Amino acid sequence: MGLIKYDTIQKPLSSEKRAEMVERFCREKNDLASLVDPSIGDEVVEALKSFGIDVSFDSIECGPVITRVNVRPARGVKASSIMSAETDLAIALRAENLNCVVNSAIGCVSIEIPAQPRKVVLPGNIDVDCSQMHLPLELGVNVSGKGIAIDLASAPHLLIAGQTGSGKSVCLNSIIASLLKNKSEQEYQMMLMDPKNGVELGLYSNLPNVLDNRVRSSTEECVEGLNWLIEEMNDRYSIFSDFGVREISAYNARKNGRMPYIVCIVDEFADLMMDKENSAEFSACIQKLAQKSRAVGIHLILATQRPSAKIIGGDIKTNLPATIAFKVRTPTDSNVVLGQSGAEKLLGKGDMLLDLPGNSNLERIHGVLYSDETLKKMVHFVRNNVYQKKPRRIVANDSAHLKSIVEEAIAIMGNDCDLNFIDTSNVTDMSWMFDFSLFNGDISEWDVNNVTNMAGMFNKSLFNGDISQWNVSNVTNMYAMFQRSQFNGDISQWNVGNVTNMGWMFYKSQFNGDISQWDVSNVTSMWEMFSDSQFDGDISQWDVSNVTNMQGMFNESLFNGDISLWNVSNVTNMGNMFSHSPFNGDISQWDVSNV
């Protein structure tokens, strides 16, 4: 080992590879349908009527975490009367954590009852078309189990808040996973900030599109990163001005335009806000970016587990209009995050409320869970397919040296690797090179001009690659070259004029290609050449006048072609030549006097 030296190159993850990643790691799903007592709607209506509140049943929505019963207030009945009866209704229905919300979109009040048992939302449950989104964030499913995704580019910034254990970190992971599975790393970059020494986001530090390939943890590093973003923002505005465009989508719509979006994710920004030395500068940077960066494709995601007014001040709320609230402790905390109560009644573990600009109602979403193992596999997959080792050119001195290089390359890069980095021009003997090998990679550019011996080269191998352009004019021995192999490629143009031995060449092989124009005039042995093979091609014009041994040549093969004109006058051995074969041709004129 150690013969091959490598350079690391970076290639974009192809759409095919991204689809493979999604298929391998993001298809797991749960049955999210909840078993609901069909009489629950009537029970809710009857309970409310017993409190003197006249309503009628409208519909039921069954999701993985809650069941929502929508009731329509009778004329003159205020929604507030239903809301105020929430505690009494919970007792009547024996439902812990019952919640009543106004659903103005359908003119109802929704009674939300925790589902039993609760279902976990997995990546395969999110079936959303994100193809038209610039920065798709797949968050989870709504109350009815329908997948929910938002476009961060339209948000344009996102505030995430919730108490410890409510699902905030899981949400950040699902956001990054959503970007990984839906968008090329060339379309966006990420700046990651995690004051907890990279505990939450450290897994992603070596992704190819993470700026500086690191997670910033100290306040100084975070402020430095934000100042860089501000410079980048100003530079982009200058570029837009030069090209007469107003925003990134217009710039990227140009024929030669391609500017990546930048997503800045800050986990637990409360720690940064409370740093006495740098908090003012951090806050100022956040405010400046939040106010101006949308148009140039720079977007912020700020997360905290301390949703207090001291942390989420007016400037933060004003400039980060899109909000995800997880469970918080008090109505006051909910009001800080959402501008209203409600988040204190959430059930935790990914249960969230989404507030988007322009939406009149909050949307309740049950967050998707990517396991730590799945996230590691996704990151590993991206890195392995983006960062690739490119072997440096190496000269094989002789057959043994070539064999060692080939074995090392296959061990490191796999059986489908490209071996064209090997200079084979000095090699004269390639016999048994891929004997019993699983190799099926690329050797199409090998220089075989000086090779004289290819005996058994692909014996019992899986190789079926392109070697049509090989110059084999100096080869004299092709004994058992494709014996028992899977090879069935194009070798019709090979110059085999110097070959003398083709014994066992295609024995038990899959080969059935065109070799009708081969010059076999110097071949002396065709012993078992096509024995037990698939070959049934045209070899009627072959000059076999120098062949002496045709023993078992078509034994148990499929051959049944025309060989009536062959000159076999020098053949001495035709033992079992057509044994167990379907051959039924005319060979009545053959001169077999020397057999």
Coordinates of C-alpha atoms in Angstrom, one line a residue:
M1 CA 0.0 0.0 0.0
G2 CA 1.1 3.6 -0.4
L3 CA 2.0 3.4 -4.1
I4 CA -0.6 5.8 -5.2
K5 CA -0.6 9.6 -4.3
Y6 CA -3.9 11.5 -4.4
D7 CA -5.1 15.1 -4.9
T8 CA -8.5 16.0 -3.3
I9 CA -10.9 17.6 -5.7
Q10 CA -14.3 19.0 -5.1
K11 CA -17.2 18.2 -7.4
P12 CA -20.9 19.3 -7.0
L13 CA -23.2 16.6 -5.7
S14 CA -25.2 15.5 -8.8
S15 CA -29.0 15.4 -8.8
E16 CA -28.8 11.7 -9.2
K17 CA -26.6 11.3 -6.1
R18 CA -28.8 13.6 -4.1
A19 CA -31.8 11.5 -5.1
E20 CA -29.9 8.4 -4.0
M21 CA -29.2 10.0 -0.6
V22 CA -32.9 10.8 -0.2
E23 CA -33.9 7.3 -1.2
R24 CA -31.4 5.7 1.2
F25 CA -31.8 7.9 4.3
C26 CA -35.0 10.0 4.0
R27 CA -37.7 7.5 3.1
E28 CA -38.5 6.1 6.6
K29 CA -42.1 6.9 7.6
N30 CA -44.7 6.2 10.2
D31 CA -48.4 5.6 9.8
L32 CA -49.7 8.9 11.1
A33 CA -53.4 8.0 11.2
S34 CA -54.8 8.2 14.7
L35 CA -57.6 6.0 16.0
V36 CA -60.4 8.4 16.9
D37 CA -63.7 7.7 18.5
P38 CA -66.2 8.9 15.9
S39 CA -68.5 10.1 18.6
I40 CA -65.9 12.7 19.8
G41 CA -67.5 15.4 17.8
D42 CA -70.9 14.8 19.4
E43 CA -69.3 14.7 22.8
V44 CA -67.7 18.1 22.3
V45 CA -71.0 19.7 21.1
E46 CA -73.0 18.1 23.9
A47 CA -70.4 19.3 26.5
L48 CA -70.5 22.9 25.3
K49 CA -74.3 22.9 25.1
S50 CA -74.4 21.7 28.8
F51 CA -72.4 24.9 29.6
G52 CA -75.1 26.9 27.7
I53 CA -73.0 27.4 24.6
D54 CA -74.8 26.6 21.4
V55 CA -72.5 25.2 18.7
S56 CA -72.8 22.7 15.8
F57 CA -70.3 20.1 14.7
D58 CA -68.3 21.0 11.6
S59 CA -65.4 18.6 11.0
I60 CA -62.6 16.5 12.5
E61 CA -58.9 16.7 11.6
C62 CA -56.9 13.7 12.8
G63 CA -53.1 14.2 13.0
P64 CA -50.2 12.4 14.7
V65 CA -50.2 14.5 17.8
I66 CA -53.6 16.0 18.2
T67 CA -57.2 15.5 17.1
R68 CA -58.9 18.8 16.1
V69 CA -62.7 19.0 16.4
N70 CA -64.0 22.1 14.6
V71 CA -67.3 23.5 15.9
R72 CA -69.3 26.4 14.5
P73 CA -70.8 28.8 17.0
A74 CA -74.6 29.5 16.6
R75 CA -75.7 33.0 15.6
G76 CA -75.0 35.4 18.5
V77 CA -72.6 33.0 20.3
K78 CA -69.2 34.6 20.8
A79 CA -66.0 32.6 20.2
S80 CA -64.7 34.0 23.5
S81 CA -67.4 32.1 25.4
I82 CA -66.1 28.8 24.0
M83 CA -62.5 29.8 24.8
S84 CA -63.4 30.7 28.4
A85 CA -64.9 27.2 28.8
E86 CA -61.7 25.5 27.9
T87 CA -60.9 24.2 31.4
D88 CA -64.5 22.9 32.0
L89 CA -64.4 21.3 28.6
A90 CA -61.2 19.5 29.3
I91 CA -62.7 18.1 32.5
A92 CA -65.8 17.0 30.7
L93 CA -63.9 15.2 28.0
R94 CA -61.2 13.9 30.4
A95 CA -58.6 15.5 28.1
E96 CA -55.3 16.7 29.5
N97 CA -53.8 19.7 27.7
L98 CA -56.9 20.5 25.7
N99 CA -56.6 23.7 23.7
C100 CA -59.2 26.0 22.1
V101 CA -58.2 28.2 19.2
V102 CA -60.1 30.5 16.8
N103 CA -60.0 29.1 13.2
S104 CA -61.2 32.1 11.3
A105 CA -60.3 30.6 7.9
I106 CA -63.3 28.2 8.2
G107 CA -65.4 30.3 10.6
C108 CA -65.0 27.8 13.5
V109 CA -63.5 27.3 16.9
S110 CA -61.1 24.4 17.0
I111 CA -60.9 22.1 20.0
E112 CA -57.5 20.5 20.0
I113 CA -57.3 17.2 22.0
P114 CA -54.0 15.3 22.4
A115 CA -53.9 12.1 20.4
Q116 CA -53.3 8.8 22.1
P117 CA -50.9 7.3 21.3
R118 CA -48.8 10.1 19.9
K119 CA -47.0 9.4 16.6
V120 CA -43.5 10.4 15.6
V121 CA -43.2 12.2 12.3
L122 CA -40.3 10.8 10.2
P123 CA -38.6 12.2 7.0
G124 CA -40.6 9.9 4.7
N125 CA -43.9 11.5 6.0
I126 CA -42.9 14.9 4.5
D127 CA -44.2 14.6 0.9
V128 CA -43.9 18.2 -0.3
D129 CA -42.9 19.6 -3.7
C130 CA -40.0 22.0 -2.9
S131 CA -38.8 22.3 -6.5
Q132 CA -39.9 25.9 -6.8
M133 CA -38.5 27.0 -3.5
H134 CA -35.1 28.7 -3.2
L135 CA -34.4 27.7 0.4
P136 CA -36.9 25.0 1.3
L137 CA -37.3 24.2 5.0
E138 CA -39.4 21.0 5.6
L139 CA -40.7 21.5 9.1
G140 CA -43.1 18.6 9.7
V141 CA -46.9 17.9 9.2
N142 CA -49.9 19.9 10.1
V143 CA -52.9 18.7 12.2
S144 CA -54.2 16.7 9.3
G145 CA -50.9 15.0 8.6
K146 CA -50.1 17.1 5.5
G147 CA -46.4 17.9 5.0
I148 CA -45.5 21.5 5.6
A149 CA -42.5 23.3 4.1
I150 CA -41.7 27.0 3.9
D151 CA -39.3 29.0 1.6
L152 CA -36.8 30.8 3.8
A153 CA -36.1 33.2 0.9
S154 CA -39.6 34.5 1.3
A155 CA -39.8 34.5 5.1
P156 CA -37.1 36.1 4.9
H157 CA -35.7 35.6 8.4
L158 CA -36.8 33.1 11.0
L159 CA -36.9 33.2 14.8
I160 CA -37.1 29.9 16.7
A161 CA -37.9 29.9 20.4
G162 CA -38.9 27.3 23.0
Q163 CA -38.0 26.0 26.4
T164 CA -35.4 23.2 26.9
G165 CA -36.5 19.9 25.5
S166 CA -39.3 21.4 23.3
G167 CA -37.8 20.5 20.0
K168 CA -35.7 23.5 19.0
S169 CA -32.5 21.6 18.3
V170 CA -34.3 18.9 16.4
C171 CA -35.9 21.6 14.3
L172 CA -32.5 23.1 13.4
N173 CA -31.3 19.7 12.4
S174 CA -34.3 19.1 10.2
I175 CA -33.9 22.5 8.6
I176 CA -30.3 21.7 7.6
A177 CA -31.3 18.2 6.5
S178 CA -34.0 19.8 4.3
L179 CA -31.5 22.0 2.6
L180 CA -29.1 19.1 2.1
K181 CA -31.7 16.9 0.4
N182 CA -33.4 19.6 -1.7
K183 CA -30.7 21.9 -2.9
S184 CA -27.2 21.7 -4.4
E185 CA -24.4 22.9 -2.2
Q186 CA -23.6 25.4 -5.0
E187 CA -26.9 27.1 -4.6
Y188 CA -26.5 28.1 -1.0
Q189 CA -23.8 28.5 1.7
M190 CA -24.2 28.3 5.5
M191 CA -22.6 30.2 8.3
L192 CA -23.1 28.3 11.5
M193 CA -22.8 29.8 15.0
D194 CA -23.1 27.7 18.2
P195 CA -22.0 29.2 21.5
K196 CA -22.2 25.8 23.1
N197 CA -18.8 24.9 21.5
G198 CA -20.4 23.4 18.5
V199 CA -22.3 20.7 20.4
E200 CA -25.5 21.1 18.4
L201 CA -24.1 22.1 15.0
G202 CA -20.6 20.7 15.0
L203 CA -21.6 17.7 12.8
Y204 CA -22.0 20.0 9.8
S205 CA -18.7 21.9 10.1
N206 CA -17.0 20.0 7.3
L207 CA -19.8 20.2 4.8
P208 CA -18.4 21.8 1.5
N209 CA -20.7 24.8 1.6
V210 CA -20.2 25.7 5.3
L211 CA -18.3 29.0 5.2
D212 CA -14.7 28.6 6.6
N213 CA -15.6 24.9 7.2
R214 CA -16.2 25.6 10.9
V215 CA -18.8 26.3 13.5
R216 CA -18.2 29.6 15.2
S217 CA -18.6 29.3 19.0
S218 CA -17.1 32.4 20.7
T219 CA -18.9 35.8 20.7
E220 CA -15.8 37.3 19.0
E221 CA -16.0 34.7 16.2
C222 CA -19.7 35.2 15.8
V223 CA -19.4 39.0 15.6
E224 CA -16.6 38.6 13.1
G225 CA -18.8 36.4 11.0
L226 CA -21.7 38.8 11.1
N227 CA -19.4 41.7 10.1
W228 CA -18.2 39.6 7.1
L229 CA -21.8 39.0 6.1
I230 CA -22.4 42.8 6.3
E231 CA -19.5 43.4 4.0
E232 CA -20.7 40.6 1.6
M233 CA -24.2 42.2 1.7
N234 CA -22.7 45.6 0.7
D235 CA -20.6 44.0 -2.0
R236 CA -23.6 42.3 -3.5
Y237 CA -25.6 45.5 -3.5
S238 CA -22.7 47.1 -5.5
I239 CA -22.8 44.2 -8.0
F240 CA -26.6 44.4 -8.4
S241 CA -26.2 48.1 -9.0
D242 CA -23.7 47.5 -11.8
F243 CA -26.0 45.0 -13.5
G244 CA -29.1 47.0 -12.9
V245 CA -31.0 44.3 -10.8
R246 CA -32.7 44.7 -7.5
E247 CA -32.6 41.3 -6.0
I248 CA -30.8 38.0 -6.1
S249 CA -33.4 36.1 -8.1
A250 CA -33.1 38.7 -10.9
Y251 CA -29.3 38.5 -10.8
N252 CA -29.4 34.7 -11.0
A253 CA -31.9 34.8 -13.8
R254 CA -29.2 36.2 -16.0
K255 CA -27.5 33.9 -18.5
N256 CA -24.2 33.9 -16.7
G257 CA -25.4 34.8 -13.3
R258 CA -25.0 32.5 -10.3
M259 CA -24.8 33.9 -6.8
P260 CA -25.4 31.5 -3.9
Y261 CA -27.8 32.2 -1.1
I262 CA -26.3 32.4 2.4
V263 CA -28.1 31.0 5.4
C264 CA -26.8 32.1 8.8
I265 CA -27.9 29.8 11.6
V266 CA -27.3 31.0 15.2
D267 CA -28.1 28.5 17.9
E268 CA -28.8 29.9 21.4
F269 CA -28.2 33.5 20.4
A270 CA -29.3 34.5 24.0
D271 CA -25.7 33.6 25.1
L272 CA -24.4 36.1 22.5
M273 CA -26.9 38.8 23.5
M274 CA -25.8 38.5 27.2
D275 CA -22.1 38.8 26.5
K276 CA -21.3 42.2 28.0
E277 CA -18.3 43.1 25.8
N278 CA -19.8 42.2 22.4
S279 CA -23.6 42.1 22.9
A280 CA -24.2 45.6 21.6
E281 CA -22.2 44.9 18.4
F282 CA -23.8 41.5 17.9
S283 CA -27.3 43.1 18.3
A284 CA -26.4 45.9 15.9
C285 CA -25.1 43.4 13.3
I286 CA -28.2 41.3 13.5
Q287 CA -30.4 44.3 13.1
K288 CA -28.5 45.6 10.1
L289 CA -28.6 42.2 8.4
A290 CA -32.3 41.6 9.2
Q291 CA -33.3 45.0 7.7
K292 CA -31.3 44.9 4.5
S293 CA -29.9 41.4 3.6
R294 CA -33.1 39.8 2.1
A295 CA -32.7 41.2 -1.3
V296 CA -29.1 40.0 -1.7
G297 CA -30.0 36.4 -0.6
I298 CA -28.6 36.5 3.0
H299 CA -31.1 35.0 5.5
L300 CA -31.0 34.6 9.3
I301 CA -32.3 31.8 11.5
L302 CA -32.0 32.7 15.2
A303 CA -32.8 30.1 17.9
T304 CA -33.1 30.4 21.6
Q305 CA -34.4 28.5 24.6
R306 CA -34.8 31.6 26.6
P307 CA -37.8 33.5 25.1
S308 CA -37.8 36.5 27.4
A309 CA -38.3 40.1 26.5
K310 CA -34.7 40.8 27.4
I311 CA -33.5 38.4 24.7
I312 CA -36.2 38.8 22.1
G313 CA -36.5 42.6 22.1
G314 CA -38.6 44.7 19.8
D315 CA -35.8 45.0 17.2
I316 CA -35.5 41.2 16.9
K317 CA -39.3 40.7 16.6
T318 CA -39.7 43.6 14.1
N319 CA -37.0 42.4 11.8
L320 CA -37.6 38.6 12.1
P321 CA -41.2 38.4 11.1
A322 CA -41.4 34.6 10.6
T323 CA -41.5 32.8 13.9
I324 CA -41.6 29.2 15.1
A325 CA -42.7 28.8 18.8
F326 CA -42.2 25.6 20.6
K327 CA -43.6 24.9 24.1
V328 CA -42.8 27.7 26.5
R329 CA -43.5 27.9 30.3
T330 CA -45.9 30.9 30.5
P331 CA -48.4 32.9 28.5
T332 CA -46.0 35.8 28.9
D333 CA -43.2 33.9 27.2
S334 CA -45.6 33.0 24.4
N335 CA -46.6 36.6 24.0
V336 CA -42.9 37.6 23.7
V337 CA -42.4 35.1 20.9
L338 CA -45.7 35.2 19.0
G339 CA -47.4 38.4 20.2
Q340 CA -50.2 36.2 21.8
S341 CA -50.6 33.3 24.1
G342 CA -50.9 29.7 23.0
A343 CA -47.3 28.3 22.9
E344 CA -47.6 27.5 26.6
K345 CA -50.3 24.9 25.7
L346 CA -48.2 23.0 23.2
L347 CA -47.3 19.4 24.0
G348 CA -43.5 19.6 23.6
K349 CA -41.2 17.3 21.6
G350 CA -41.6 19.1 18.2
D351 CA -45.1 20.5 18.7
M352 CA -44.9 24.0 17.3
L353 CA -46.8 27.0 16.1
L354 CA -45.7 28.7 12.9
D355 CA -46.4 32.4 12.4
L356 CA -45.6 33.6 8.8
P357 CA -45.9 37.2 7.5
G358 CA -49.3 37.6 5.8
N359 CA -51.0 34.7 7.5
S360 CA -53.9 35.6 9.8
N361 CA -53.8 32.4 11.8
L362 CA -51.0 30.5 13.5
E363 CA -50.4 27.0 12.0
R364 CA -49.8 24.1 14.3
I365 CA -47.1 21.8 13.1
H366 CA -45.7 18.6 14.4
G367 CA -42.0 18.6 13.7
V368 CA -40.1 16.0 11.7
L369 CA -37.5 13.9 13.5
Y370 CA -34.2 13.1 11.9
S371 CA -32.2 10.6 14.0
D372 CA -28.6 11.4 14.8
E373 CA -27.6 8.3 12.8
T374 CA -29.5 9.5 9.8
L375 CA -28.0 13.0 10.0
K376 CA -24.5 11.5 10.2
K377 CA -25.1 9.3 7.2
M378 CA -26.4 12.2 5.2
V379 CA -23.4 14.4 6.0
H380 CA -21.0 11.5 5.3
F381 CA -22.7 10.8 2.0
V382 CA -22.4 14.4 0.9
R383 CA -18.8 14.7 1.9
N384 CA -17.8 11.4 0.3
N385 CA -19.4 12.4 -3.0
V386 CA -18.3 16.0 -3.1
Y387 CA -14.7 15.6 -1.9
Q388 CA -13.2 13.0 -4.1
K389 CA -9.7 11.7 -4.2
K390 CA -8.1 12.0 -7.7
P391 CA -5.1 9.7 -8.1
R392 CA -2.0 11.2 -9.6
R393 CA -0.4 9.8 -12.7
I394 CA 1.8 6.8 -11.9
V395 CA 4.0 4.8 -14.2
A396 CA 3.8 1.0 -13.9
N397 CA 7.3 -0.4 -14.4
D398 CA 6.4 -4.0 -15.1
S399 CA 3.6 -6.6 -14.7
A400 CA 4.2 -7.1 -10.9
H401 CA 4.2 -3.3 -10.3
L402 CA 1.0 -2.8 -12.3
K403 CA -0.7 -5.6 -10.4
S404 CA 0.2 -4.0 -7.0
I405 CA -1.1 -0.6 -8.2
V406 CA -4.3 -2.1 -9.5
E407 CA -5.0 -4.0 -6.2
E408 CA -4.3 -0.9 -4.1
A409 CA -6.6 1.3 -6.2
I410 CA -9.4 -1.2 -6.1
A411 CA -9.0 -1.6 -2.3
I412 CA -9.3 2.2 -1.8
M413 CA -11.6 3.3 -4.6
G414 CA -13.7 0.2 -5.2
N415 CA -14.3 -2.2 -8.1
D416 CA -15.9 0.4 -10.4
C417 CA -12.9 2.9 -10.2
D418 CA -11.2 4.6 -13.0
L419 CA -7.7 3.2 -13.5
N420 CA -6.7 5.3 -16.5
F421 CA -4.3 7.3 -14.2
I422 CA -1.9 4.3 -14.6
D423 CA 0.7 4.7 -17.4
T424 CA 1.0 1.1 -18.7
S425 CA 3.2 1.9 -21.7
N426 CA 6.2 0.0 -20.1
V427 CA 4.3 -3.2 -19.4
T428 CA 4.8 -6.2 -21.7
D429 CA 2.9 -8.9 -19.7
M430 CA -0.7 -8.4 -18.5
S431 CA -1.5 -12.1 -18.1
W432 CA -4.0 -13.0 -15.3
M433 CA -4.1 -9.3 -14.4
F434 CA -7.8 -9.4 -13.4
D435 CA -8.0 -13.1 -12.7
F436 CA -11.0 -13.9 -10.4
S437 CA -11.6 -10.1 -10.1
L438 CA -14.8 -8.1 -9.3
F439 CA -13.3 -5.1 -11.1
N440 CA -15.6 -3.5 -13.7
G441 CA -14.2 0.0 -13.9
D442 CA -12.6 2.0 -16.6
I443 CA -9.3 1.0 -18.3
S444 CA -10.3 2.2 -21.8
E445 CA -7.2 4.5 -22.1
W446 CA -4.5 2.0 -21.1
D447 CA -1.5 1.9 -23.5
V448 CA -1.1 -1.8 -24.4
N449 CA 1.1 -1.2 -27.4
N450 CA 4.1 -3.1 -25.9
V451 CA 2.0 -5.9 -24.4
T452 CA 2.7 -9.4 -25.8
N453 CA 1.0 -11.6 -23.3
M454 CA -2.7 -11.3 -22.3
A455 CA -3.3 -14.9 -21.3
G456 CA -6.1 -15.2 -18.7
M457 CA -6.2 -11.4 -18.3
F458 CA -10.0 -11.3 -17.5
N459 CA -10.3 -15.0 -16.5
K460 CA -13.4 -15.5 -14.3
S461 CA -13.9 -11.7 -13.9
L462 CA -16.9 -9.4 -13.9
F463 CA -15.2 -6.9 -16.3
N464 CA -17.4 -5.7 -19.1
G465 CA -15.9 -2.3 -19.9
D466 CA -14.8 -0.5 -23.0
I467 CA -11.5 -1.7 -24.4
S468 CA -12.5 -1.3 -28.1
Q469 CA -9.6 1.2 -28.8
W470 CA -6.8 -1.0 -27.4
N471 CA -3.9 -1.5 -29.8
V472 CA -3.2 -5.3 -29.3
S473 CA -1.1 -5.6 -32.5
N474 CA 1.9 -6.9 -30.6
V475 CA 0.0 -9.5 -28.5
T476 CA 0.9 -13.1 -29.3
N477 CA -0.9 -14.9 -26.5
M478 CA -4.6 -14.6 -25.7
Y479 CA -5.0 -18.0 -24.1
A480 CA -8.0 -18.0 -21.7
M481 CA -8.2 -14.2 -22.0
F482 CA -12.0 -13.9 -21.4
Q483 CA -12.5 -17.4 -20.0
R484 CA -15.6 -17.6 -17.7
S485 CA -15.9 -13.8 -17.8
Q486 CA -18.9 -11.4 -18.1
F487 CA -17.2 -9.6 -21.0
N488 CA -19.4 -8.9 -24.0
G489 CA -17.9 -5.6 -25.3
D490 CA -16.9 -4.4 -28.8
I491 CA -13.5 -5.8 -29.8
S492 CA -14.3 -6.0 -33.5
Q493 CA -11.5 -3.7 -34.6
W494 CA -8.7 -5.4 -32.8
N495 CA -5.6 -6.3 -34.8
V496 CA -4.9 -9.8 -33.6
G497 CA -2.6 -10.6 -36.5
N498 CA 0.3 -11.6 -34.3
V499 CA -1.7 -13.8 -31.9
T500 CA -0.7 -17.5 -32.1
N501 CA -2.7 -18.9 -29.1
M502 CA -6.4 -18.4 -28.7
G503 CA -7.0 -21.6 -26.8
W504 CA -9.8 -21.3 -24.2
M505 CA -10.1 -17.6 -25.1
F506 CA -13.9 -17.4 -24.7
Y507 CA -14.5 -20.7 -22.8
K508 CA -17.8 -20.4 -20.8
S509 CA -17.9 -16.7 -21.4
Q510 CA -20.8 -14.3 -22.1
F511 CA -19.2 -13.0 -25.3
N512 CA -21.2 -12.9 -28.5
G513 CA -19.8 -9.9 -30.3
D514 CA -18.6 -9.3 -33.8
I515 CA -15.1 -10.7 -34.5
S516 CA -15.8 -11.6 -38.2
Q517 CA -12.9 -9.4 -39.5
W518 CA -10.2 -10.7 -37.2
D519 CA -7.0 -11.8 -38.9
V520 CA -6.3 -15.2 -37.2
S521 CA -3.9 -16.4 -39.9
N522 CA -1.1 -16.9 -37.4
V523 CA -3.1 -18.7 -34.7
T524 CA -2.1 -22.3 -34.2
S525 CA -4.3 -23.3 -31.2
M526 CA -8.0 -22.8 -30.9
W527 CA -8.4 -25.5 -28.3
E528 CA -11.7 -25.1 -26.4
M529 CA -11.9 -21.5 -27.8
F530 CA -15.7 -21.2 -27.7
S531 CA -16.5 -24.2 -25.5
D532 CA -19.6 -23.8 -23.4
S533 CA -19.9 -20.2 -24.5
Q534 CA -22.7 -17.9 -25.8
F535 CA -20.9 -17.2 -29.1
D536 CA -22.9 -17.7 -32.3
G537 CA -21.3 -15.0 -34.5
D538 CA -20.1 -14.9 -38.1
I539 CA -16.5 -16.4 -38.4
S540 CA -17.0 -17.8 -41.9
Q541 CA -14.2 -15.9 -43.5
W542 CA -11.5 -16.8 -40.9
D543 CA -8.2 -18.0 -42.2
V544 CA -7.5 -21.0 -40.0
S545 CA -4.9 -22.6 -42.3
N546 CA -2.2 -22.6 -39.6
V547 CA -4.4 -24.0 -36.8
T548 CA -3.3 -27.4 -35.6
N549 CA -5.5 -27.9 -32.5
M550 CA -9.3 -27.5 -32.6
Q551 CA -10.0 -29.9 -29.7
G552 CA -13.4 -29.0 -28.0
M553 CA -13.6 -25.7 -30.0
F554 CA -17.4 -25.6 -30.0
N555 CA -18.0 -28.1 -27.3
E556 CA -21.4 -27.4 -25.6
S557 CA -21.5 -24.0 -27.2
L558 CA -24.4 -22.2 -29.0
F559 CA -22.5 -21.9 -32.2
N560 CA -24.3 -22.9 -35.4
G561 CA -22.8 -20.7 -38.1
D562 CA -21.3 -21.3 -41.5
I563 CA -17.7 -22.5 -41.5
S564 CA -17.9 -24.6 -44.6
L565 CA -15.0 -22.8 -46.4
W566 CA -12.5 -23.2 -43.6
N567 CA -9.1 -24.7 -44.6
V568 CA -8.5 -27.2 -41.8
S569 CA -5.8 -29.1 -43.6
N570 CA -3.2 -28.6 -40.9
V571 CA -5.4 -29.5 -38.0
T572 CA -4.3 -32.7 -36.2
N573 CA -6.7 -32.6 -33.2
M574 CA -10.5 -32.2 -33.5
G575 CA -11.5 -34.2 -30.4
N576 CA -14.9 -33.3 -29.1
M577 CA -15.0 -30.3 -31.4
F578 CA -18.8 -30.1 -31.7
S579 CA -19.6 -32.3 -28.6
H580 CA -23.1 -31.5 -27.1
S581 CA -23.5 -28.5 -29.5
P582 CA -26.4 -27.6 -31.8
F583 CA -24.0 -27.3 -34.8
N584 CA -25.7 -28.6 -37.9
G585 CA -23.7 -26.9 -40.7
D586 CA -22.1 -28.2 -43.9
I587 CA -18.5 -29.3 -43.4
S588 CA -18.5 -32.0 -46.1
Q589 CA -15.7 -30.3 -48.1
W590 CA -13.2 -30.1 -45.2
D591 CA -9.8 -31.7 -45.7
V592 CA -9.3 -33.6 -42.4
S593 CA -6.6 -35.9 -43.7
N594 CA -4.1 -34.9 -41.0
V595 CA -6.5 -35.3 -38.1

